[in-house]
mmCIF file of C-alpha atoms and ligand atoms in Angstrom:
data_model
loop_
_atom_site.group_PDB
_atom_site.id
_atom_site.type_symbol
_atom_site.label_atom_id
_atom_site.label_comp_id
_atom_site.label_asym_id
_atom_site.label_seq_id
_atom_site.Cartn_x
_atom_site.Cartn_y
_atom_site.Cartn_z
ATOM 1 C CA VAL A 24 15.165 -7.180 -3.664
ATOM 2 C CA THR A 25 16.106 -7.221 -7.309
ATOM 3 C CA ALA A 26 19.687 -6.232 -8.115
ATOM 4 C CA ILE A 27 19.608 -7.477 -11.707
ATOM 5 C CA PHE A 28 16.786 -7.549 -14.229
ATOM 6 C CA LEU A 29 17.363 -9.972 -17.098
ATOM 7 C CA ALA A 30 15.125 -8.383 -19.680
ATOM 8 C CA GLY A 31 14.085 -9.355 -23.204
ATOM 9 C CA LEU A 32 13.857 -6.614 -25.843
ATOM 10 C CA GLY A 33 11.921 -8.563 -28.483
ATOM 11 C CA ILE A 34 12.898 -9.173 -32.096
ATOM 12 C CA GLY A 35 11.090 -6.567 -34.180
ATOM 13 C CA SER A 36 12.715 -3.465 -32.649
ATOM 14 C CA VAL A 37 11.612 -1.602 -29.543
ATOM 15 C CA THR A 38 7.950 -1.797 -30.557
ATOM 16 C CA GLN A 39 8.015 -5.342 -29.097
ATOM 17 C CA VAL A 40 9.319 -4.288 -25.652
ATOM 18 C CA THR A 41 6.745 -5.186 -22.992
ATOM 19 C CA ARG A 42 5.489 -2.716 -20.411
ATOM 20 C CA GLU A 43 7.034 -4.683 -17.555
ATOM 21 C CA VAL A 44 10.438 -4.594 -19.271
ATOM 22 C CA GLU A 45 10.059 -0.865 -19.847
ATOM 23 C CA ALA A 46 9.246 -0.305 -16.162
ATOM 24 C CA ALA A 47 12.347 -2.278 -15.142
ATOM 25 C CA LEU A 48 14.542 -0.282 -17.532
ATOM 26 C CA ARG A 49 13.206 2.926 -15.991
ATOM 27 C CA ALA A 50 13.899 1.645 -12.474
ATOM 28 C CA SER A 51 17.493 0.677 -13.303
ATOM 29 C CA LYS A 52 20.582 2.788 -12.530
ATOM 30 C CA GLU A 53 22.349 1.307 -15.549
ATOM 31 C CA VAL A 54 21.189 -0.679 -18.555
ATOM 32 C CA LEU A 55 23.781 -2.946 -20.159
ATOM 33 C CA PHE A 56 22.599 -4.372 -23.460
ATOM 34 C CA LEU A 57 23.357 -6.934 -26.160
ATOM 35 C CA ASP A 58 21.214 -6.101 -29.165
ATOM 36 C CA THR A 59 22.022 -4.680 -32.561
ATOM 37 C CA GLY A 60 18.567 -3.237 -33.313
ATOM 38 C CA VAL A 61 18.699 0.113 -35.114
ATOM 39 C CA ALA A 62 16.977 2.203 -32.450
ATOM 40 C CA THR A 63 17.889 0.241 -29.315
ATOM 41 C CA ARG A 64 20.425 2.642 -27.821
ATOM 42 C CA THR A 65 18.336 5.758 -28.478
ATOM 43 C CA TYR A 66 15.339 4.064 -26.909
ATOM 44 C CA LEU A 67 17.233 2.898 -23.807
ATOM 45 C CA GLU A 68 18.745 6.343 -23.311
ATOM 46 C CA GLN A 69 15.260 7.791 -22.989
ATOM 47 C CA LEU A 70 14.603 5.496 -20.010
ATOM 48 C CA CYS A 71 17.901 5.329 -18.163
ATOM 49 C CA PRO A 72 20.748 7.842 -17.724
ATOM 50 C CA ARG A 73 23.488 5.212 -18.026
ATOM 51 C CA VAL A 74 23.420 2.886 -21.028
ATOM 52 C CA THR A 75 26.261 0.513 -21.930
ATOM 53 C CA ASP A 76 26.477 -1.365 -25.215
ATOM 54 C CA LEU A 77 28.260 -4.678 -24.560
ATOM 55 C CA TYR A 78 28.221 -5.907 -28.168
ATOM 56 C CA ALA A 79 31.705 -4.822 -29.255
ATOM 57 C CA GLU A 80 33.215 -6.065 -25.975
ATOM 58 C CA THR A 81 31.492 -9.443 -26.305
ATOM 59 C CA TYR A 82 31.924 -10.422 -29.945
ATOM 60 C CA ARG A 83 35.500 -10.276 -31.201
ATOM 61 C CA ALA A 84 36.504 -11.791 -34.525
ATOM 62 C CA GLY A 85 38.207 -15.179 -34.224
ATOM 63 C CA LYS A 86 37.640 -15.320 -30.452
ATOM 64 C CA SER A 87 35.468 -17.872 -28.655
ATOM 65 C CA ARG A 88 31.925 -16.636 -28.137
ATOM 66 C CA LEU A 89 32.003 -18.189 -24.652
ATOM 67 C CA SER A 90 34.900 -16.001 -23.451
ATOM 68 C CA GLY A 91 32.948 -12.949 -24.667
ATOM 69 C CA TYR A 92 29.859 -14.124 -22.791
ATOM 70 C CA GLU A 93 31.860 -14.494 -19.572
ATOM 71 C CA HIS A 94 33.158 -10.963 -20.030
ATOM 72 C CA ALA A 95 29.621 -9.574 -20.540
ATOM 73 C CA ALA A 96 28.307 -11.425 -17.491
ATOM 74 C CA ILE A 97 31.108 -10.089 -15.295
ATOM 75 C CA ARG A 98 30.402 -6.526 -16.470
ATOM 76 C CA VAL A 99 26.721 -6.902 -15.480
ATOM 77 C CA VAL A 100 27.480 -8.376 -12.062
ATOM 78 C CA GLU A 101 30.110 -5.723 -11.310
ATOM 79 C CA ALA A 102 27.597 -2.993 -12.159
ATOM 80 C CA ALA A 103 24.993 -4.657 -9.917
ATOM 81 C CA LEU A 104 27.430 -4.793 -6.994
ATOM 82 C CA ASP A 105 28.326 -1.134 -7.486
ATOM 83 C CA HIS A 106 24.957 0.529 -8.195
ATOM 84 C CA PRO A 107 21.926 -1.772 -8.059
ATOM 85 C CA PRO A 108 19.501 -2.314 -9.601
ATOM 86 C CA VAL A 109 20.805 -2.745 -13.129
ATOM 87 C CA ALA A 110 19.199 -4.279 -16.200
ATOM 88 C CA PHE A 111 20.831 -6.655 -18.642
ATOM 89 C CA ALA A 112 18.745 -6.258 -21.787
ATOM 90 C CA LEU A 113 19.012 -8.765 -24.614
ATOM 91 C CA HIS A 114 17.649 -9.396 -28.080
ATOM 92 C CA GLY A 115 14.494 -11.516 -27.976
ATOM 93 C CA HIS A 116 13.820 -13.485 -24.804
ATOM 94 C CA PRO A 117 16.662 -13.310 -22.263
ATOM 95 C CA LEU A 118 16.799 -17.055 -21.581
ATOM 96 C CA ILE A 119 16.378 -18.369 -25.128
ATOM 97 C CA ALA A 120 19.572 -19.346 -26.945
ATOM 98 C CA ALA A 121 21.540 -16.948 -24.767
ATOM 99 C CA THR A 122 24.454 -17.932 -22.510
ATOM 100 C CA PRO A 123 25.344 -14.677 -20.664
ATOM 101 C CA PRO A 124 22.127 -14.459 -18.597
ATOM 102 C CA PHE A 125 22.755 -17.966 -17.232
ATOM 103 C CA LEU A 126 26.297 -16.961 -16.249
ATOM 104 C CA VAL A 127 24.891 -13.822 -14.572
ATOM 105 C CA ARG A 128 22.370 -15.930 -12.647
ATOM 106 C CA GLU A 129 25.079 -18.281 -11.416
ATOM 107 C CA MET A 130 27.359 -15.462 -10.236
ATOM 108 C CA ALA A 131 24.459 -13.536 -8.703
ATOM 109 C CA ARG A 132 23.391 -16.616 -6.730
ATOM 110 C CA ALA A 133 26.910 -17.030 -5.328
ATOM 111 C CA LEU A 134 27.000 -13.332 -4.364
ATOM 112 C CA GLY A 135 23.469 -13.225 -2.927
ATOM 113 C CA LEU A 136 22.185 -10.761 -5.546
ATOM 114 C CA GLY A 137 18.480 -10.948 -6.453
ATOM 115 C CA VAL A 138 17.682 -11.602 -10.125
ATOM 116 C CA LYS A 139 14.376 -11.101 -11.891
ATOM 117 C CA ILE A 140 13.726 -12.563 -15.334
ATOM 118 C CA LEU A 141 11.483 -10.578 -17.631
ATOM 119 C CA PRO A 142 10.573 -12.494 -20.805
ATOM 120 C CA GLY A 143 10.574 -10.925 -24.238
ATOM 121 C CA VAL A 144 9.142 -11.785 -27.641
ATOM 122 C CA SER A 145 11.519 -14.427 -28.987
ATOM 123 C CA ALA A 146 12.452 -15.559 -32.473
ATOM 124 C CA ILE A 147 10.330 -18.634 -31.631
ATOM 125 C CA ASP A 148 7.301 -16.358 -31.570
ATOM 126 C CA THR A 149 8.164 -14.321 -34.648
ATOM 127 C CA VAL A 150 9.344 -17.257 -36.800
ATOM 128 C CA LEU A 151 6.205 -19.278 -36.077
ATOM 129 C CA ALA A 152 4.117 -16.196 -36.867
ATOM 130 C CA ASP A 153 6.018 -15.611 -40.139
ATOM 131 C CA LEU A 154 5.458 -19.229 -41.165
ATOM 132 C CA GLY A 155 1.908 -19.459 -39.847
ATOM 133 C CA VAL A 156 2.712 -22.668 -37.948
ATOM 134 C CA ASP A 157 0.907 -23.758 -34.763
ATOM 135 C CA PRO A 158 3.546 -25.688 -32.762
ATOM 136 C CA VAL A 159 0.944 -27.641 -30.822
ATOM 137 C CA VAL A 160 -0.793 -29.412 -33.730
ATOM 138 C CA ASP A 161 2.103 -31.740 -34.660
ATOM 139 C CA GLY A 162 4.445 -30.661 -31.852
ATOM 140 C CA ILE A 163 7.736 -28.864 -32.372
ATOM 141 C CA GLN A 164 11.390 -29.872 -32.043
ATOM 142 C CA MET A 165 14.093 -27.267 -31.624
ATOM 143 C CA PHE A 166 17.831 -27.687 -31.575
ATOM 144 C CA GLU A 167 20.941 -25.598 -31.947
ATOM 145 C CA ALA A 168 22.353 -26.361 -35.407
ATOM 146 C CA SER A 169 25.958 -27.191 -34.379
ATOM 147 C CA ASP A 170 24.671 -29.253 -31.467
ATOM 148 C CA VAL A 171 22.707 -31.406 -33.925
ATOM 149 C CA LEU A 172 26.048 -32.368 -35.492
ATOM 150 C CA LEU A 173 27.965 -32.750 -32.224
ATOM 151 C CA ARG A 174 25.480 -35.172 -30.699
ATOM 152 C CA ARG A 175 24.241 -36.620 -33.992
ATOM 153 C CA ARG A 176 20.791 -35.766 -32.715
ATOM 154 C CA PRO A 177 18.028 -37.816 -34.297
ATOM 155 C CA LEU A 178 15.262 -35.761 -35.878
ATOM 156 C CA GLN A 179 11.653 -36.831 -35.880
ATOM 157 C CA ALA A 180 10.476 -36.372 -39.469
ATOM 158 C CA ASP A 181 6.772 -35.990 -38.561
ATOM 159 C CA VAL A 182 7.424 -33.062 -36.194
ATOM 160 C CA PRO A 183 8.172 -29.493 -37.395
ATOM 161 C CA ALA A 184 11.778 -28.533 -36.589
ATOM 162 C CA LEU A 185 13.349 -25.174 -35.773
ATOM 163 C CA LEU A 186 17.133 -25.190 -35.999
ATOM 164 C CA TRP A 187 18.768 -22.233 -34.324
ATOM 165 C CA GLN A 188 22.027 -20.546 -35.239
ATOM 166 C CA ILE A 189 22.220 -22.055 -38.712
ATOM 167 C CA GLY A 190 24.396 -19.102 -39.849
ATOM 168 C CA PRO A 191 27.260 -19.660 -37.384
ATOM 169 C CA ILE A 192 27.079 -23.489 -37.710
ATOM 170 C CA GLU A 193 30.304 -25.442 -37.103
ATOM 171 C CA THR A 194 32.183 -22.813 -35.138
ATOM 172 C CA ALA A 195 32.243 -21.487 -31.574
ATOM 173 C CA LEU A 196 34.378 -18.547 -32.722
ATOM 174 C CA HIS A 197 32.927 -15.216 -33.726
ATOM 175 C CA SER A 198 33.131 -14.293 -37.422
ATOM 176 C CA GLU A 199 31.333 -11.889 -39.716
ATOM 177 C CA HIS A 200 32.528 -13.580 -42.930
ATOM 178 C CA VAL A 201 29.924 -15.167 -45.178
ATOM 179 C CA ALA A 202 29.802 -18.966 -45.394
ATOM 180 C CA ARG A 203 31.113 -21.090 -48.274
ATOM 181 C CA PRO A 204 28.542 -23.517 -49.754
ATOM 182 C CA GLU A 205 30.449 -26.544 -48.353
ATOM 183 C CA ARG A 206 29.915 -25.297 -44.815
ATOM 184 C CA PHE A 207 26.505 -26.977 -44.842
ATOM 185 C CA ASP A 208 27.533 -30.322 -46.374
ATOM 186 C CA ARG A 209 27.754 -32.258 -43.094
ATOM 187 C CA PHE A 210 24.511 -30.742 -41.844
ATOM 188 C CA ILE A 211 22.668 -31.630 -45.060
ATOM 189 C CA ALA A 212 24.031 -35.191 -44.919
ATOM 190 C CA HIS A 213 22.820 -35.562 -41.342
ATOM 191 C CA LEU A 214 19.311 -34.279 -42.148
ATOM 192 C CA ARG A 215 19.132 -36.558 -45.183
ATOM 193 C CA ARG A 216 19.196 -39.517 -42.774
ATOM 194 C CA TYR A 217 15.697 -38.460 -41.684
ATOM 195 C CA TYR A 218 14.166 -36.461 -44.533
ATOM 196 C CA PRO A 219 13.501 -37.485 -48.147
ATOM 197 C CA GLN A 220 15.426 -36.178 -51.146
ATOM 198 C CA GLY A 221 14.201 -32.785 -52.316
ATOM 199 C CA HIS A 222 12.466 -32.004 -48.992
ATOM 200 C CA GLU A 223 11.681 -28.291 -49.065
ATOM 201 C CA ILE A 224 12.903 -26.298 -46.073
ATOM 202 C CA ALA A 225 12.834 -22.592 -45.210
ATOM 203 C CA ALA A 226 15.356 -20.188 -43.701
ATOM 204 C CA VAL A 227 13.545 -17.395 -41.872
ATOM 205 C CA TYR A 228 14.766 -13.990 -40.768
ATOM 206 C CA SER A 229 11.964 -12.197 -38.942
ATOM 207 C CA ALA A 230 11.729 -8.460 -39.523
ATOM 208 C CA PRO A 231 14.070 -6.460 -37.287
ATOM 209 C CA HIS A 232 11.834 -3.415 -37.792
ATOM 210 C CA PRO A 233 8.048 -2.975 -38.236
ATOM 211 C CA LEU A 234 8.547 -1.365 -41.670
ATOM 212 C CA LEU A 235 10.552 -4.307 -43.049
ATOM 213 C CA PRO A 236 9.163 -7.648 -44.258
ATOM 214 C CA ALA A 237 10.321 -11.004 -42.930
ATOM 215 C CA GLN A 238 12.799 -12.806 -45.191
ATOM 216 C CA VAL A 239 11.783 -16.385 -45.966
ATOM 217 C CA LEU A 240 14.077 -18.355 -48.280
ATOM 218 C CA ARG A 241 12.630 -21.681 -49.423
ATOM 219 C CA PHE A 242 14.776 -24.348 -51.058
ATOM 220 C CA PRO A 243 15.230 -28.123 -51.233
ATOM 221 C CA LEU A 244 17.441 -29.368 -48.384
ATOM 222 C CA GLU A 245 20.276 -30.347 -50.758
ATOM 223 C CA ARG A 246 20.389 -26.800 -52.191
ATOM 224 C CA MET A 247 21.159 -25.082 -48.875
ATOM 225 C CA GLY A 248 24.783 -24.470 -49.905
ATOM 226 C CA SER A 249 23.662 -22.289 -52.814
ATOM 227 C CA HIS A 250 22.210 -19.861 -50.222
ATOM 228 C CA ALA A 251 25.388 -19.842 -48.115
ATOM 229 C CA ALA A 252 26.151 -16.182 -48.729
ATOM 230 C CA GLU A 253 22.642 -15.136 -47.638
ATOM 231 C CA LEU A 254 22.394 -17.250 -44.465
ATOM 232 C CA HIS A 255 23.668 -14.729 -41.923
ATOM 233 C CA HIS A 256 23.630 -15.147 -38.137
ATOM 234 C CA GLY A 257 20.051 -13.939 -37.782
ATOM 235 C CA PHE A 258 18.434 -16.835 -39.650
ATOM 236 C CA THR A 259 16.582 -19.780 -38.131
ATOM 237 C CA LEU A 260 16.023 -22.876 -40.242
ATOM 238 C CA TYR A 261 12.575 -24.431 -40.440
ATOM 239 C CA VAL A 262 12.164 -28.038 -41.532
ATOM 240 C CA PRO A 263 8.511 -28.923 -42.092
ATOM 241 C CA PRO A 264 7.275 -32.432 -41.352
ATOM 242 C CA ALA A 265 7.850 -34.985 -44.113
ATOM 243 C CA PHE A 266 4.733 -36.956 -43.177
ATOM 244 C CA ARG A 267 1.747 -36.850 -40.829
ATOM 245 C CA ARG A 268 1.826 -39.407 -38.007
ATOM 246 C CA PRO A 269 -1.316 -41.539 -38.201
ATOM 247 C CA VAL A 270 -3.658 -42.036 -35.238
ATOM 248 C CA LEU A 271 -2.871 -45.439 -33.703
ATOM 249 C CA ASP A 272 -5.191 -45.550 -30.696
ATOM 250 C CA HIS A 273 -8.642 -45.413 -32.306
ATOM 251 C CA GLU A 274 -10.430 -46.117 -29.028
ATOM 252 C CA ALA A 275 -8.794 -43.047 -27.483
ATOM 253 C CA ALA A 276 -9.957 -41.025 -30.494
ATOM 254 C CA ILE A 277 -13.578 -42.169 -29.979
ATOM 255 C CA ARG A 278 -13.370 -41.446 -26.202
ATOM 256 C CA LEU A 279 -12.501 -37.804 -27.005
ATOM 257 C CA TYR A 280 -16.098 -37.241 -28.160
ATOM 258 C CA SER A 281 -17.925 -39.492 -25.645
ATOM 259 C CA ALA A 282 -20.094 -37.696 -23.027
ATOM 260 C CA ALA A 283 -20.150 -40.881 -20.911
ATOM 261 C CA HIS A 284 -16.359 -40.917 -20.879
ATOM 262 C CA LEU A 285 -16.213 -37.251 -19.892
ATOM 263 C CA ARG A 286 -18.509 -38.005 -16.933
ATOM 264 C CA ALA A 287 -16.247 -40.889 -15.943
ATOM 265 C CA ILE A 288 -13.098 -38.733 -15.837
ATOM 266 C CA THR A 289 -14.563 -35.615 -14.185
ATOM 267 C CA ALA A 290 -15.998 -34.915 -10.706
ATOM 268 C CA VAL A 291 -19.539 -33.531 -10.567
HETATM 269 C C1 SAM B 320 22.040 -15.898 -29.817
HETATM 270 S S1 SAM B 320 20.458 -16.437 -30.372
HETATM 271 C C2 SAM B 320 19.399 -15.265 -29.564
HETATM 272 C C3 SAM B 320 17.936 -15.641 -29.551
HETATM 273 C C4 SAM B 320 17.037 -14.647 -28.818
HETATM 274 N N1 SAM B 320 17.401 -14.536 -27.409
HETATM 275 C C5 SAM B 320 15.559 -15.016 -28.922
HETATM 276 O O1 SAM B 320 14.860 -15.087 -27.896
HETATM 277 O O2 SAM B 320 15.080 -15.211 -30.035
HETATM 278 C C6 SAM B 320 20.479 -16.001 -32.053
HETATM 279 C C7 SAM B 320 19.663 -16.936 -32.883
HETATM 280 O O3 SAM B 320 18.278 -16.649 -32.688
HETATM 281 C C8 SAM B 320 17.568 -16.746 -33.902
HETATM 282 N N2 SAM B 320 17.102 -15.398 -34.279
HETATM 283 C C9 SAM B 320 17.438 -14.222 -33.710
HETATM 284 N N3 SAM B 320 16.841 -13.190 -34.355
HETATM 285 C C10 SAM B 320 16.104 -13.737 -35.356
HETATM 286 C C11 SAM B 320 15.256 -13.211 -36.359
HETATM 287 N N4 SAM B 320 15.067 -11.893 -36.505
HETATM 288 N N5 SAM B 320 14.661 -14.076 -37.205
HETATM 289 C C12 SAM B 320 14.855 -15.407 -37.099
HETATM 290 N N6 SAM B 320 15.637 -15.965 -36.173
HETATM 291 C C13 SAM B 320 16.260 -15.140 -35.298
HETATM 292 C C14 SAM B 320 18.555 -17.299 -34.943
HETATM 293 O O4 SAM B 320 18.487 -18.719 -34.927
HETATM 294 C C15 SAM B 320 19.872 -16.789 -34.378
HETATM 295 O O5 SAM B 320 20.976 -17.546 -34.857
#
């Protein structure tokens, strides 16, 4: 039996909530949520008598985001022990760039509580739609922006890149202050090891409401600092490929269109 639903609310307001998420919210005795969408609370209150906003409890200025996440996870598990089932509803997809659901899963496993994961529309979906990029044509690489610096992650310049959490780069503490231009210097220097001078990149903020447009800021990599004040926590950075990888195995390319080869690799 499910004691905890980990449910995604989508990106573009409640219009992106799936029917299965809505059914779970209705079935829950309490919905605890982390989402700053304009209509989220009003919407949740129509489905469930007890709705708890965890945002203010989770994100405190100057405090580690991780300690806030632990607090949120404990609140969800306590509610599930007291009056199951409960739903933990989060912005986007519940398991994408989100720590608290993983903490909930770990605690629930130790306590023998059943967990059901209900996916939501993620920023991956909306950002790719805003850019009109098919992630399968040249592949896709995705990293968390600070993690790129920590591990000096190599980037593959022929593969489109999505870099998450570009706004809060270089800190694990919560802050609502805008960035100074220099905040991005180390990140730019790292990317310059893989991408040519003047490479045009885009910062994307998908619409948080169906009536608003997506925000797409395009600029040469080196000029990122001049957009520091605009790059809030909701932006994802997109780095397009700098070149197209050439086909190396020409025989494999010819085999793709050979009927004889198809017969050889399939059973009749
Ligand atoms: C804590 S993560 C949450 C991601 C969310 N669970 C999801 O599935 O998209 C926050 C990061 O997601 C990305 N993000 C969230 N909302 C976005 C939006 N409206 N447009 C673009 N990126 C967004 C940004 O990279 C942001 O820093």
